[in-house]
Amino acid sequence: MRGNPHVRCEWGEKQEITSNAYLSISNMLQETILQLVKTGEEQDGNLFMVGDVKQSIYRFRLAEPKLFMRKYGEFLETPDTTGMRIDLNANFRSRKEVLNATNYIFAQIMGERVGEILYDEKASLKPAAPYDDREVPVELVIMHPPLEEELDEESEDTTTEEATELEELKNSQYEARFIIDRIRQMMEDGTTVYDTKTKTERPLKYSDIVILMRSMTWSTDLVEEFKLAGIPLYAESSKGYFDALEVMIMLNVLKVVDNPYQDIPLASVLRAPFVGLTENELAKIRLADTKAPFYDALRQFIRSEGHGVQSVTFEKLQRFMLAFENWRDLARRGSLSDLIWKIYLDTHYYEMVGAMPNGKQRQANLRILHDRALMYEQTSFRGLFRFLRFIDRMRTRGDDLGTAKSIGEKDDVVRLVTIHSSKGLEYPVVFVAGMGRPFNKMDFHLPYLFDQDFGLAVKAIDPDNRIMYTSLPFLALKEKKELEMRAEEMRVLYVAMTRAKERLILIGSVKNWHKIRDNWQDAQSLSLDAPLQEYLRARANSYFDWIGPAVARHADFATIATTPYQPLEDASHWWIRPIKTSHYMYDIHALENEVQQLLETPEDEAMLTTITTRFQAQYPFQKSTRKRSKTSVSEIKRLENLQRQNEPEYYFTSPSRQKSTSVAPRPSFLQHQQLTGAEIGTAIHTVMQHIPQNGFLNIQEVQRFVADLVTRQLLTESEGQVVSAEKIFNFFTTEIGQRFKKARQLRREMPFTISRVDEDGDAQIVQGIIDCLFEDENGNWVLLDYKTDRIQAHFANEPALSKELLDRYGVQLKVYSEAIESILQIQISDKVLYLFDIEQSIHA
């Protein structure tokens, strides 16, 4: 680009080149490109740079904030020989309490030597958002163990047997339970937030709340706690899938199907709810053959008819073993995805997990297991064994898959995101969790360090004694990189605190609160106009090491302070709460006693009767649930005929019925394709729809008429060939044909839709098409329906034929008649079936 000006002329001729996120410029290469494409110098050029260096949190992508800081220091507000600097420090996002708290913290911890930026009046945030004047303090929550546990940790004393047995939780679970309680409290208190679209206050929703974390290490614990609490939480996580209970059980089933001689997976399957064996029952199976593998012991136990277990359990075990053999057979000859779905169907485990807490999520996990098996089979690999090996290798490498998303990011859910992911976004309520977690220093544990200014530094190695120790260049470069790391973490904290619009809640955990508090209170001895000492800021290992000493100098810390101090006057308002973790621990013995008391409570017979009655109640309109809300006349006729399907049909012949022969039929492509009975009936109905009312003088006219229909493409050639011109001509010679010719009004192929109430009182929408309706010369309305059924010739004059046909088509004529009389408000005087095969009329 330097040697080819025409390469950069297109950009250079622009009136203005804007770099909207200049702080993301990663290195001098990109800076050089911008300098080449711009025109002019700093005082008269066309480069406009926008950015907030306090939000430069991408050093891991080699972003270099010093580029921006150098220009920030060189540019002036009223320049003559350099660029112009414009400070945009008005904030239109957050309440004044959030901004005042942010200014208070960073004025004490961020400086040029530690932090790389001087947080002065020009860098501080100025509230400009249109919020009301109510006071919403920033919350600082310190989770800590009770004093007794702190003393035990210091003395390394073990817990006595008399001590209360409490569940053991991790810091992530404590903080998650506090967040859950705080969310519930805000919801119950009717907390409102300002809606920028409607310019009004509205009730708080889950989607207004976000939990920010430095990384997603705690995401699995938080998701599980929120599941148990029943609060929807959306977390973009790439881990936790294989740890889901339902996935582990199904993988164990697949392992046993592949190889039943795996004792631990087999025991897991037998303990699963679709088999449901207890520990004692598993022990009895083991005793059936103590030296053989557990699968052989299980088979021996079944052969011994399951002595020692309940009959219901033994029957369930037998059903499982029968299904198990079918699964193994399917695994050898079928697809993996079909096997997984077959297991779901046979065990009903998919329905079981749907009834468990957070059932929607669990079912989604099972569906995604089936889908991933389907995707696996689309590769060149096949088989259950290879699939299980694939998963085992993933887990050995430490890889995992994200759990299925049963809720979407746009639903009304609490969101769990990293601070980096939240950059550029805003949320009404922000929880920043994990404030007490130590910074990530994994890079400093390596035997080498890189720096773009000083190059490479390595630890010294003594090959003779085979020892490695820190060299002076490594130590110097480590000090430099640690300062840069802490400056980056300060900017990350700044981004986290400025995401909040209305409420900011900072949560962290400490081990020894009383000792930590004393350390924080040491900062109270500083002069009021001095920030925190540089050595204190440079040795911080967590966000609490910055926030704690700074807040300890505030007037609001007086409620928990143990020594008097001169508070630092500031406009910020804090709600500081040390909370014992015991508030979020459950006494296991107390829970067991409570359960035992419930079990020993005498049954309430009235309540038991009510519950039994409700669970055994039958829906009184069960028959109605099996009916269609919309049907056709043909469907009604079919259902009526189903009741008569066991009666022999003496009078009808099937056109497709052929004499049996020992000669194999010719292939389909050599056979002449014949129309079905339904297709022949359709052809005759089409002819009768368009036939002239006056009929024909001879059969030749009928033939010419049918040929014309074929020419007009109302009939196909095949349909035209099967229409009998003689039968069409003979229709007009019958009594009903004469009435047809003399009709005053004639309507053909009449569609209708009515609401019909059946004998059970259920209304159905019925649709149909009436073949013919006419008013004869005497003013009587006649309903005429054409039938093309094949009738055996020797039954043509049989008296019972009329009864059989009326039984078959009577309901159809009845529905047609009801529809006509209801819609047209006329009375049907005669209902006629005309049989083309024998050229006879039957009157209903």
PDB file of C-alpha atoms in Angstrom, residues 313-448:
ATOM      1  CA  THR A 313     -40.802 -56.087  40.703  1.00  0.00           C
ATOM      2  CA  PHE A 314     -39.983 -59.508  39.286  1.00  0.00           C
ATOM      3  CA  GLU A 315     -42.562 -59.094  36.521  1.00  0.00           C
ATOM      4  CA  LYS A 316     -41.062 -55.717  35.668  1.00  0.00           C
ATOM      5  CA  LEU A 317     -37.610 -57.306  35.572  1.00  0.00           C
ATOM      6  CA  GLN A 318     -38.854 -60.038  33.227  1.00  0.00           C
ATOM      7  CA  ARG A 319     -40.408 -57.477  30.888  1.00  0.00           C
ATOM      8  CA  PHE A 320     -37.155 -55.541  30.887  1.00  0.00           C
ATOM      9  CA  MET A 321     -35.116 -58.617  29.962  1.00  0.00           C
ATOM     10  CA  LEU A 322     -37.480 -59.420  27.065  1.00  0.00           C
ATOM     11  CA  ALA A 323     -37.171 -55.851  25.782  1.00  0.00           C
ATOM     12  CA  PHE A 324     -33.412 -55.980  26.373  1.00  0.00           C
ATOM     13  CA  GLU A 325     -33.017 -58.952  24.033  1.00  0.00           C
ATOM     14  CA  ASN A 326     -35.021 -57.111  21.380  1.00  0.00           C
ATOM     15  CA  TRP A 327     -32.744 -54.058  21.767  1.00  0.00           C
ATOM     16  CA  ARG A 328     -29.642 -56.190  21.314  1.00  0.00           C
ATOM     17  CA  ASP A 329     -31.112 -57.721  18.184  1.00  0.00           C
ATOM     18  CA  LEU A 330     -32.024 -54.296  16.804  1.00  0.00           C
ATOM     19  CA  ALA A 331     -28.526 -52.997  17.608  1.00  0.00           C
ATOM     20  CA  ARG A 332     -27.028 -55.697  15.375  1.00  0.00           C
ATOM     21  CA  ARG A 333     -29.295 -55.204  12.362  1.00  0.00           C
ATOM     22  CA  GLY A 334     -30.875 -51.741  12.670  1.00  0.00           C
ATOM     23  CA  SER A 335     -29.808 -48.126  12.878  1.00  0.00           C
ATOM     24  CA  LEU A 336     -28.562 -46.473  16.043  1.00  0.00           C
ATOM     25  CA  SER A 337     -31.193 -43.724  16.001  1.00  0.00           C
ATOM     26  CA  ASP A 338     -33.989 -46.310  15.652  1.00  0.00           C
ATOM     27  CA  LEU A 339     -32.542 -48.230  18.603  1.00  0.00           C
ATOM     28  CA  ILE A 340     -32.505 -45.144  20.838  1.00  0.00           C
ATOM     29  CA  TRP A 341     -36.069 -44.235  19.962  1.00  0.00           C
ATOM     30  CA  LYS A 342     -37.162 -47.852  20.475  1.00  0.00           C
ATOM     31  CA  ILE A 343     -35.687 -47.740  23.985  1.00  0.00           C
ATOM     32  CA  TYR A 344     -37.607 -44.524  24.678  1.00  0.00           C
ATOM     33  CA  LEU A 345     -40.850 -46.172  23.579  1.00  0.00           C
ATOM     34  CA  ASP A 346     -40.345 -49.475  25.409  1.00  0.00           C
ATOM     35  CA  THR A 347     -39.261 -47.955  28.736  1.00  0.00           C
ATOM     36  CA  HIS A 348     -41.525 -44.873  28.635  1.00  0.00           C
ATOM     37  CA  TYR A 349     -38.478 -43.066  30.025  1.00  0.00           C
ATOM     38  CA  TYR A 350     -39.103 -40.066  27.776  1.00  0.00           C
ATOM     39  CA  GLU A 351     -42.502 -39.574  29.435  1.00  0.00           C
ATOM     40  CA  MET A 352     -41.016 -40.250  32.883  1.00  0.00           C
ATOM     41  CA  VAL A 353     -38.436 -37.468  32.657  1.00  0.00           C
ATOM     42  CA  GLY A 354     -41.138 -35.137  31.362  1.00  0.00           C
ATOM     43  CA  ALA A 355     -42.917 -35.543  34.711  1.00  0.00           C
ATOM     44  CA  MET A 356     -39.731 -34.772  36.675  1.00  0.00           C
ATOM     45  CA  PRO A 357     -38.668 -31.246  37.708  1.00  0.00           C
ATOM     46  CA  ASN A 358     -37.591 -29.285  34.633  1.00  0.00           C
ATOM     47  CA  GLY A 359     -39.068 -32.045  32.496  1.00  0.00           C
ATOM     48  CA  LYS A 360     -39.085 -29.937  29.339  1.00  0.00           C
ATOM     49  CA  GLN A 361     -35.296 -29.571  29.511  1.00  0.00           C
ATOM     50  CA  ARG A 362     -34.770 -33.267  30.229  1.00  0.00           C
ATOM     51  CA  GLN A 363     -36.907 -34.318  27.278  1.00  0.00           C
ATOM     52  CA  ALA A 364     -34.980 -31.920  25.063  1.00  0.00           C
ATOM     53  CA  ASN A 365     -31.732 -33.593  26.187  1.00  0.00           C
ATOM     54  CA  LEU A 366     -33.100 -37.021  25.224  1.00  0.00           C
ATOM     55  CA  ARG A 367     -34.257 -35.747  21.849  1.00  0.00           C
ATOM     56  CA  ILE A 368     -30.853 -34.255  21.156  1.00  0.00           C
ATOM     57  CA  LEU A 369     -29.217 -37.615  21.980  1.00  0.00           C
ATOM     58  CA  HIS A 370     -31.372 -39.211  19.284  1.00  0.00           C
ATOM     59  CA  ASP A 371     -30.581 -36.393  16.847  1.00  0.00           C
ATOM     60  CA  ARG A 372     -26.837 -36.641  17.487  1.00  0.00           C
ATOM     61  CA  ALA A 373     -26.964 -40.386  16.879  1.00  0.00           C
ATOM     62  CA  LEU A 374     -28.728 -39.655  13.596  1.00  0.00           C
ATOM     63  CA  MET A 375     -26.037 -37.130  12.648  1.00  0.00           C
ATOM     64  CA  TYR A 376     -23.299 -39.611  13.612  1.00  0.00           C
ATOM     65  CA  GLU A 377     -24.752 -42.224  11.261  1.00  0.00           C
ATOM     66  CA  GLN A 378     -24.630 -39.752   8.397  1.00  0.00           C
ATOM     67  CA  THR A 379     -20.838 -39.948   8.555  1.00  0.00           C
ATOM     68  CA  SER A 380     -18.761 -42.875   7.389  1.00  0.00           C
ATOM     69  CA  PHE A 381     -18.987 -44.489  10.841  1.00  0.00           C
ATOM     70  CA  ARG A 382     -21.734 -46.895  11.871  1.00  0.00           C
ATOM     71  CA  GLY A 383     -22.782 -48.960  14.841  1.00  0.00           C
ATOM     72  CA  LEU A 384     -23.433 -48.668  18.550  1.00  0.00           C
ATOM     73  CA  PHE A 385     -19.915 -49.680  19.602  1.00  0.00           C
ATOM     74  CA  ARG A 386     -18.255 -46.945  17.496  1.00  0.00           C
ATOM     75  CA  PHE A 387     -20.722 -44.354  18.790  1.00  0.00           C
ATOM     76  CA  LEU A 388     -19.949 -45.214  22.422  1.00  0.00           C
ATOM     77  CA  ARG A 389     -16.217 -45.143  21.716  1.00  0.00           C
ATOM     78  CA  PHE A 390     -16.661 -41.728  20.107  1.00  0.00           C
ATOM     79  CA  ILE A 391     -18.368 -40.396  23.242  1.00  0.00           C
ATOM     80  CA  ASP A 392     -15.768 -41.992  25.550  1.00  0.00           C
ATOM     81  CA  ARG A 393     -12.934 -40.344  23.616  1.00  0.00           C
ATOM     82  CA  MET A 394     -14.695 -36.992  23.861  1.00  0.00           C
ATOM     83  CA  ARG A 395     -15.018 -37.314  27.632  1.00  0.00           C
ATOM     84  CA  THR A 396     -11.428 -38.518  27.988  1.00  0.00           C
ATOM     85  CA  ARG A 397     -10.226 -35.352  26.232  1.00  0.00           C
ATOM     86  CA  GLY A 398     -12.375 -33.285  28.589  1.00  0.00           C
ATOM     87  CA  ASP A 399     -14.762 -32.278  25.812  1.00  0.00           C
ATOM     88  CA  ASP A 400     -18.466 -31.963  26.385  1.00  0.00           C
ATOM     89  CA  LEU A 401     -21.591 -30.889  24.573  1.00  0.00           C
ATOM     90  CA  GLY A 402     -23.969 -28.113  25.494  1.00  0.00           C
ATOM     91  CA  THR A 403     -27.297 -29.176  26.942  1.00  0.00           C
ATOM     92  CA  ALA A 404     -30.304 -28.862  24.682  1.00  0.00           C
ATOM     93  CA  LYS A 405     -32.001 -25.490  24.734  1.00  0.00           C
ATOM     94  CA  SER A 406     -35.585 -25.975  25.830  1.00  0.00           C
ATOM     95  CA  ILE A 407     -35.979 -22.201  26.194  1.00  0.00           C
ATOM     96  CA  GLY A 408     -34.829 -19.514  23.825  1.00  0.00           C
ATOM     97  CA  GLU A 409     -32.821 -16.387  24.431  1.00  0.00           C
ATOM     98  CA  LYS A 410     -35.792 -14.248  23.440  1.00  0.00           C
ATOM     99  CA  ASP A 411     -38.173 -15.911  25.919  1.00  0.00           C
ATOM    100  CA  ASP A 412     -39.018 -14.390  29.298  1.00  0.00           C
ATOM    101  CA  VAL A 413     -35.962 -15.881  31.006  1.00  0.00           C
ATOM    102  CA  VAL A 414     -33.077 -14.819  33.191  1.00  0.00           C
ATOM    103  CA  ARG A 415     -29.864 -14.757  31.182  1.00  0.00           C
ATOM    104  CA  LEU A 416     -26.444 -16.000  32.259  1.00  0.00           C
ATOM    105  CA  VAL A 417     -23.667 -14.540  30.113  1.00  0.00           C
ATOM    106  CA  THR A 418     -20.012 -13.694  30.386  1.00  0.00           C
ATOM    107  CA  ILE A 419     -18.949 -10.088  30.873  1.00  0.00           C
ATOM    108  CA  HIS A 420     -17.297 -10.117  27.457  1.00  0.00           C
ATOM    109  CA  SER A 421     -20.559 -11.272  25.831  1.00  0.00           C
ATOM    110  CA  SER A 422     -22.476  -8.467  27.528  1.00  0.00           C
ATOM    111  CA  LYS A 423     -20.258  -5.689  26.154  1.00  0.00           C
ATOM    112  CA  GLY A 424     -22.363  -3.190  24.232  1.00  0.00           C
ATOM    113  CA  LEU A 425     -25.601  -4.426  25.856  1.00  0.00           C
ATOM    114  CA  GLU A 426     -27.699  -3.120  28.730  1.00  0.00           C
ATOM    115  CA  TYR A 427     -30.046  -4.712  31.255  1.00  0.00           C
ATOM    116  CA  PRO A 428     -32.404  -3.214  33.876  1.00  0.00           C
ATOM    117  CA  VAL A 429     -31.169  -5.557  36.637  1.00  0.00           C
ATOM    118  CA  VAL A 430     -27.615  -6.900  36.703  1.00  0.00           C
ATOM    119  CA  PHE A 431     -26.164  -9.487  39.094  1.00  0.00           C
ATOM    120  CA  VAL A 432     -22.370  -9.726  38.910  1.00  0.00           C
ATOM    121  CA  ALA A 433     -21.450 -13.046  40.524  1.00  0.00           C
ATOM    122  CA  GLY A 434     -18.106 -14.572  41.464  1.00  0.00           C
ATOM    123  CA  MET A 435     -16.556 -11.308  42.712  1.00  0.00           C
ATOM    124  CA  GLY A 436     -14.430 -13.256  45.179  1.00  0.00           C
ATOM    125  CA  ARG A 437     -12.975 -15.668  42.621  1.00  0.00           C
ATOM    126  CA  PRO A 438      -9.233 -15.269  42.000  1.00  0.00           C
ATOM    127  CA  PHE A 439      -7.981 -13.924  38.695  1.00  0.00           C
ATOM    128  CA  ASN A 440      -6.843 -16.390  36.063  1.00  0.00           C
ATOM    129  CA  LYS A 441      -3.038 -16.597  36.202  1.00  0.00           C
ATOM    130  CA  MET A 442      -2.531 -19.776  34.214  1.00  0.00           C
ATOM    131  CA  ASP A 443      -0.349 -17.978  31.685  1.00  0.00           C
ATOM    132  CA  PHE A 444       2.215 -17.166  34.393  1.00  0.00           C
ATOM    133  CA  HIS A 445       2.666 -20.852  35.250  1.00  0.00           C
ATOM    134  CA  LEU A 446       4.242 -21.560  31.890  1.00  0.00           C
ATOM    135  CA  PRO A 447       8.068 -21.737  31.626  1.00  0.00           C
ATOM    136  CA  TYR A 448       8.090 -18.847  29.119  1.00  0.00           C
TER     137      TYR A 448
END
